[in-house]
Amino acid sequence: MNQSGLYHLLDIESLSRQQLNALLELSSLIRNDPATYANRLDGRVLVNMFFEPSTRTRISFEIAAKRLGMHVVNFQSDLSSSVKGEALADTFQTLIEMQPDVIAIRHPHDGMVAELAAEAGPSIHLINAGNGCIEHPTQALLDAVTLLHHHDDLDHLIITIAGDICHSRVARSAVEIFTKMGVSQIRLAGPEELLPAQSIRDAKIFSCLDEAVDGANVIMMLRIQHERFGQVSLPDNDAFYRQWGLDAERLSKAAADCLVLHPGPVNRGVEIASEVADGTQSLIREQVNNGVFVRMAVLLTLLEV
Ligand code: NCD
């Protein structure tokens, strides 16, 4: 076992406070001095095993690994034996036999990464790179690192998460990490059809965006994840934007120095206005930038003995 006691990164919930703090701290250290960490995992192998589309997460895992001197193999599900009917468990065992050091997995089914971890055996580390609607731990870590660059601690903040909460693993992992970090109030806002049946942790549910942003210190906007649901009667994009889009006027109801997050991909003019996404309060680009440092920190934590 490595020093951190962390073998796989499956979710935020099972991280101890100490493990979480260590990951956040290491991410910031790497961000401040990336050269010190160059090639620390020379010759080790990462497989990116993605069963869903991804730009930011997949590429930042690849860049993070390469900055650490690792070799990266990108498994492409549409070019693999998955299309010949091979079961995921068999595909996974096949990869394991080739003895990579770590596999980052994105899969549409809730709980799939934990299931594979149970099959993985002792010599391979797994990282959950986004799992169904429930977990996206590296996104939550990068959201926290980004906010910690602007606030010494998060406990006094009101954080609003708005949009398609129901289908969002980003929202669930964000609530987990912000709760662990003692955020004073977490608000979830969205149209009824896109809210979860029950709240997550102690988050307060809002059915009106104007009320949910009132006095907020951070607003995280989420896109509608159409690919995760069938028939839901939602207003068209223009009507959705009028009611649920974050534009400059709505943002002015939040705290004066309110920061804006979005995990991407952004749908401009649907959940967020360009003037906000590209505005001075937006941390969207910083989030992407921090994603590489966070993933370097995760790889180092799992692989360094
Ligand atoms: C998110 C995801 O895949 O859950 N994107 C990301 O990882 N940055 C959010 C989304 O797809 O809307």
Coordinates of C-alpha atoms and ligand atoms in Angstrom, one line a residue:
M1 CA 0.0 0.0 0.0
N2 CA 1.2 3.5 -0.8
Q3 CA 1.7 6.2 1.9
S4 CA -1.8 7.7 1.5
G5 CA -3.6 4.4 2.0
L6 CA -5.5 5.2 -1.2
Y7 CA -5.4 2.3 -3.7
H8 CA -8.1 3.3 -6.1
L9 CA -9.9 6.7 -6.5
L10 CA -13.5 5.6 -6.9
D11 CA -15.5 8.4 -5.2
I12 CA -15.2 11.4 -2.9
E13 CA -17.4 9.9 -0.2
S14 CA -14.9 7.2 0.9
L15 CA -11.9 9.6 1.1
S16 CA -10.8 10.4 4.6
R17 CA -10.4 14.1 5.5
Q18 CA -6.7 13.5 5.6
Q19 CA -6.6 11.8 2.1
L20 CA -8.8 14.7 0.7
N21 CA -6.5 17.4 2.2
A22 CA -3.4 15.6 0.9
L23 CA -4.8 15.4 -2.6
L24 CA -5.8 19.1 -2.6
E25 CA -2.5 20.2 -1.2
L26 CA -0.5 18.1 -3.6
S27 CA -2.5 19.6 -6.5
S28 CA -1.7 23.1 -5.4
L29 CA 2.0 22.2 -4.9
I30 CA 2.1 20.8 -8.5
R31 CA 0.3 23.9 -9.8
N32 CA 2.9 26.2 -8.2
D33 CA 5.9 24.2 -9.4
P34 CA 5.1 21.6 -12.1
A35 CA 8.7 21.1 -13.1
T36 CA 9.6 19.5 -9.7
Y37 CA 7.2 16.6 -10.5
A38 CA 8.2 16.1 -14.2
N39 CA 8.9 12.4 -15.0
R40 CA 8.3 11.2 -11.4
L41 CA 6.4 8.2 -12.8
D42 CA 8.8 7.6 -15.7
G43 CA 7.8 4.5 -17.8
R44 CA 4.6 3.7 -15.9
V45 CA 1.5 3.0 -18.0
L46 CA -1.9 4.6 -17.9
V47 CA -4.8 3.2 -19.9
N48 CA -7.6 5.6 -20.6
M49 CA -10.7 3.4 -20.9
F50 CA -13.6 5.7 -21.9
F51 CA -17.0 4.4 -22.9
E52 CA -18.5 7.9 -23.3
P53 CA -17.3 10.9 -25.2
S54 CA -14.9 13.2 -23.4
T55 CA -12.7 16.1 -24.2
R56 CA -11.5 17.7 -21.0
T57 CA -11.3 14.6 -18.7
R58 CA -9.6 12.2 -21.1
I59 CA -7.1 14.7 -22.6
S60 CA -6.2 16.0 -19.2
F61 CA -5.5 12.5 -17.9
E62 CA -3.3 12.0 -20.9
I63 CA -1.4 15.3 -20.5
A64 CA -1.1 14.8 -16.7
A65 CA 0.3 11.3 -17.2
K66 CA 2.8 12.5 -19.9
R67 CA 4.0 15.3 -17.7
L68 CA 4.8 12.6 -15.2
G69 CA 6.8 10.6 -17.8
M70 CA 4.1 7.9 -18.1
H71 CA 3.1 6.1 -21.3
V72 CA -0.6 6.5 -22.2
V73 CA -2.8 4.0 -24.1
N74 CA -6.2 5.3 -25.2
F75 CA -8.7 2.5 -25.4
Q76 CA -11.4 3.5 -28.0
S77 CA -14.6 1.6 -27.3
D78 CA -15.8 1.9 -30.9
L79 CA -12.6 0.4 -32.3
S80 CA -12.4 -2.3 -29.6
S81 CA -13.8 -5.8 -29.3
S82 CA -16.8 -4.3 -27.5
V83 CA -18.3 -3.9 -30.9
K84 CA -17.9 -7.6 -31.5
G85 CA -20.0 -8.3 -28.4
E86 CA -17.2 -8.8 -25.9
A87 CA -18.6 -8.3 -22.3
L88 CA -17.0 -5.4 -20.4
A89 CA -15.7 -7.8 -17.7
D90 CA -13.8 -9.7 -20.4
T91 CA -12.4 -6.6 -22.0
F92 CA -11.3 -5.4 -18.6
Q93 CA -9.6 -8.7 -17.7
T94 CA -7.8 -8.6 -21.1
L95 CA -6.4 -5.2 -20.3
I96 CA -5.4 -6.2 -16.8
E97 CA -3.4 -9.1 -18.3
M98 CA -1.3 -6.6 -20.2
Q99 CA -0.3 -5.1 -16.8
P100 CA -0.8 -1.4 -17.1
D101 CA -0.2 0.4 -13.8
V102 CA -3.4 2.4 -13.7
I103 CA -6.7 2.5 -15.7
A104 CA -8.9 5.6 -15.7
I105 CA -12.4 4.5 -16.5
R106 CA -15.5 6.5 -17.7
H107 CA -18.7 4.4 -18.0
P108 CA -22.4 5.3 -18.4
H109 CA -23.6 2.9 -15.7
D110 CA -23.8 3.9 -12.1
G111 CA -21.5 1.8 -9.9
M112 CA -19.6 0.2 -12.8
V113 CA -16.1 1.4 -11.8
A114 CA -16.6 0.1 -8.2
E115 CA -17.6 -3.3 -9.7
L116 CA -14.6 -3.4 -11.9
A117 CA -12.4 -2.4 -8.9
A118 CA -13.6 -5.5 -7.1
E119 CA -12.4 -7.6 -10.0
A120 CA -9.1 -5.8 -10.5
G121 CA -6.7 -7.7 -8.3
P122 CA -3.8 -6.4 -6.4
S123 CA -1.5 -4.9 -9.0
I124 CA -3.6 -2.3 -10.7
H125 CA -5.0 1.0 -9.7
L126 CA -8.4 2.3 -10.9
I127 CA -9.5 5.9 -11.2
N128 CA -13.2 6.8 -11.7
A129 CA -13.2 9.3 -14.6
G130 CA -17.0 9.7 -14.5
N131 CA -19.5 7.0 -13.7
G132 CA -23.2 7.2 -14.7
C133 CA -25.0 10.0 -12.9
I134 CA -23.3 9.5 -9.6
E135 CA -19.6 10.1 -9.4
H136 CA -16.9 12.2 -10.9
P137 CA -14.3 12.5 -8.2
T138 CA -11.5 14.2 -10.2
Q139 CA -13.9 16.9 -11.4
A140 CA -14.9 17.6 -7.7
L141 CA -11.2 17.8 -6.8
L142 CA -10.5 20.3 -9.5
D143 CA -13.6 22.3 -8.6
A144 CA -12.3 22.5 -5.0
V145 CA -8.7 23.3 -6.0
T146 CA -10.0 26.1 -8.3
L147 CA -12.1 27.7 -5.5
L148 CA -9.2 27.3 -2.9
H149 CA -7.1 29.4 -5.2
H150 CA -9.6 32.3 -4.6
H151 CA -10.7 31.6 -1.0
D152 CA -8.5 30.3 1.9
D153 CA -11.3 28.0 3.0
L154 CA -14.7 27.3 1.7
D155 CA -16.7 27.0 5.0
H156 CA -18.3 30.5 4.8
L157 CA -19.5 30.2 1.2
I158 CA -22.9 29.8 -0.2
I159 CA -22.6 27.6 -3.3
T160 CA -25.4 27.3 -5.9
I161 CA -25.4 24.4 -8.4
A162 CA -27.9 24.9 -11.1
G163 CA -29.3 23.2 -14.2
D164 CA -29.7 19.4 -14.8
I165 CA -28.9 18.2 -11.3
C166 CA -30.7 14.9 -11.7
H167 CA -28.4 13.5 -14.3
S168 CA -25.2 15.1 -13.1
R169 CA -22.4 13.1 -11.5
V170 CA -20.6 16.5 -11.3
A171 CA -23.3 17.9 -9.0
R172 CA -23.3 14.8 -6.8
S173 CA -19.5 14.7 -6.4
A174 CA -19.4 18.5 -5.9
V175 CA -22.0 18.2 -3.1
E176 CA -19.9 15.4 -1.5
I177 CA -16.7 17.4 -1.6
F178 CA -18.2 20.7 -0.5
T179 CA -20.0 19.0 2.4
K180 CA -16.7 17.4 3.5
M181 CA -15.0 20.8 3.3
G182 CA -17.7 22.3 5.5
V183 CA -19.4 24.7 3.0
S184 CA -22.0 26.6 5.0
Q185 CA -24.8 26.3 2.4
I186 CA -25.2 24.3 -0.8
R187 CA -28.2 25.1 -3.0
L188 CA -29.5 23.0 -5.9
A189 CA -31.7 24.6 -8.5
G190 CA -33.4 23.4 -11.6
P191 CA -36.7 22.7 -13.3
E192 CA -38.7 20.0 -11.5
E193 CA -38.0 17.4 -14.3
L194 CA -34.2 17.9 -13.7
L195 CA -34.1 17.8 -10.0
P196 CA -33.4 14.6 -8.1
A197 CA -36.2 12.9 -6.2
Q198 CA -34.5 13.6 -2.9
S199 CA -31.9 16.2 -2.1
I200 CA -28.3 15.3 -1.9
R201 CA -26.8 15.5 1.6
D202 CA -28.2 18.7 3.2
A203 CA -28.4 20.8 0.1
K204 CA -31.4 23.1 -0.2
I205 CA -33.6 22.7 -3.3
F206 CA -34.7 25.7 -5.2
S207 CA -37.2 25.8 -8.1
C208 CA -36.4 29.4 -9.1
L209 CA -32.9 30.4 -10.3
D210 CA -33.3 34.0 -9.2
E211 CA -33.9 32.9 -5.6
A212 CA -31.1 30.3 -5.8
V213 CA -28.4 32.8 -6.9
D214 CA -29.5 35.5 -4.4
G215 CA -26.4 36.2 -2.3
A216 CA -24.4 33.2 -3.6
N217 CA -20.6 33.3 -3.5
V218 CA -20.2 30.6 -6.1
I219 CA -22.5 29.5 -8.9
M220 CA -21.9 26.2 -10.8
M221 CA -23.9 25.9 -14.0
L222 CA -24.6 22.5 -15.6
R223 CA -25.7 21.6 -19.1
I224 CA -28.8 19.5 -19.8
Q225 CA -27.5 16.0 -20.3
H226 CA -30.0 15.0 -23.0
E227 CA -28.1 11.7 -23.7
R228 CA -29.0 10.4 -20.2
F229 CA -32.8 10.6 -20.5
G230 CA -35.6 9.6 -22.8
Q231 CA -38.8 11.5 -22.9
V232 CA -38.9 14.5 -20.6
S233 CA -41.0 17.5 -21.6
L234 CA -38.6 20.4 -21.3
P235 CA -39.0 23.9 -22.7
D236 CA -37.1 24.7 -25.9
N237 CA -33.6 26.1 -25.5
D238 CA -34.8 29.8 -25.7
A239 CA -37.5 29.3 -23.1
F240 CA -35.0 27.3 -20.9
Y241 CA -32.5 30.1 -21.2
R242 CA -35.0 32.7 -20.1
Q243 CA -35.9 30.8 -17.0
W244 CA -32.7 28.9 -16.2
G245 CA -29.9 30.6 -18.0
L246 CA -27.2 32.5 -16.1
D247 CA -26.8 35.9 -17.7
A248 CA -25.2 39.1 -16.4
E249 CA -28.4 40.4 -14.9
R250 CA -29.0 37.2 -12.9
L251 CA -25.4 37.1 -11.8
S252 CA -25.7 40.6 -10.4
K253 CA -28.1 39.2 -7.8
A254 CA -25.4 37.1 -6.3
A255 CA -22.6 38.4 -4.1
A256 CA -20.6 41.1 -5.8
D257 CA -17.5 38.9 -6.1
C258 CA -19.4 35.7 -6.9
L259 CA -17.3 33.2 -8.9
V260 CA -18.8 31.1 -11.7
L261 CA -17.9 27.5 -12.4
H262 CA -19.0 25.1 -15.2
P263 CA -17.5 21.7 -15.8
G264 CA -18.0 21.9 -19.6
P265 CA -19.0 21.3 -22.2
V266 CA -20.8 24.6 -22.2
N267 CA -23.9 25.2 -24.2
R268 CA -23.9 29.0 -24.7
G269 CA -27.3 30.6 -24.7
V270 CA -28.9 27.6 -23.0
E271 CA -27.6 27.3 -19.4
I272 CA -25.1 30.2 -19.5
A273 CA -24.6 33.4 -21.5
S274 CA -21.3 34.1 -23.3
E275 CA -21.0 37.3 -21.4
V276 CA -20.9 35.3 -18.1
A277 CA -18.9 32.3 -19.4
D278 CA -16.2 34.6 -20.8
G279 CA -16.6 37.3 -18.1
T280 CA -14.3 38.3 -15.3
Q281 CA -16.1 36.2 -12.7
S282 CA -15.8 33.0 -14.7
L283 CA -13.3 30.4 -13.6
I284 CA -14.2 28.0 -16.4
R285 CA -10.7 28.1 -18.0
E286 CA -9.0 27.9 -14.7
Q287 CA -11.0 24.7 -13.9
V288 CA -9.6 23.1 -17.1
N289 CA -6.1 24.2 -16.3
N290 CA -6.3 22.8 -12.8
G291 CA -7.7 19.6 -14.1
V292 CA -4.2 18.6 -15.3
F293 CA -2.6 19.3 -11.9
V294 CA -5.3 17.5 -10.0
R295 CA -5.0 14.4 -12.2
M296 CA -1.2 14.5 -11.8
A297 CA -1.7 14.6 -8.0
V298 CA -4.1 11.6 -8.2
L299 CA -1.7 9.6 -10.3
L300 CA 1.3 10.4 -8.0
T301 CA -0.8 9.5 -4.9
L302 CA -1.9 6.1 -6.2
L303 CA 1.4 5.1 -7.8
E304 CA 4.1 6.5 -5.6
V305 CA 5.1 4.1 -2.8
Ligands
NCD1 C1 -19.1 16.4 -17.3 C2 -19.3 14.9 -17.3 O1 -18.9 14.2 -18.2 O2 -19.9 14.5 -16.4 N1 -18.0 16.9 -18.1 C3 -16.8 16.8 -17.7 O3 -16.3 15.8 -17.3 N2 -16.0 17.9 -17.6 C4 -20.3 17.2 -17.5 C5 -21.1 17.1 -18.7 O4 -20.9 16.2 -19.6 O5 -22.1 17.9 -18.8

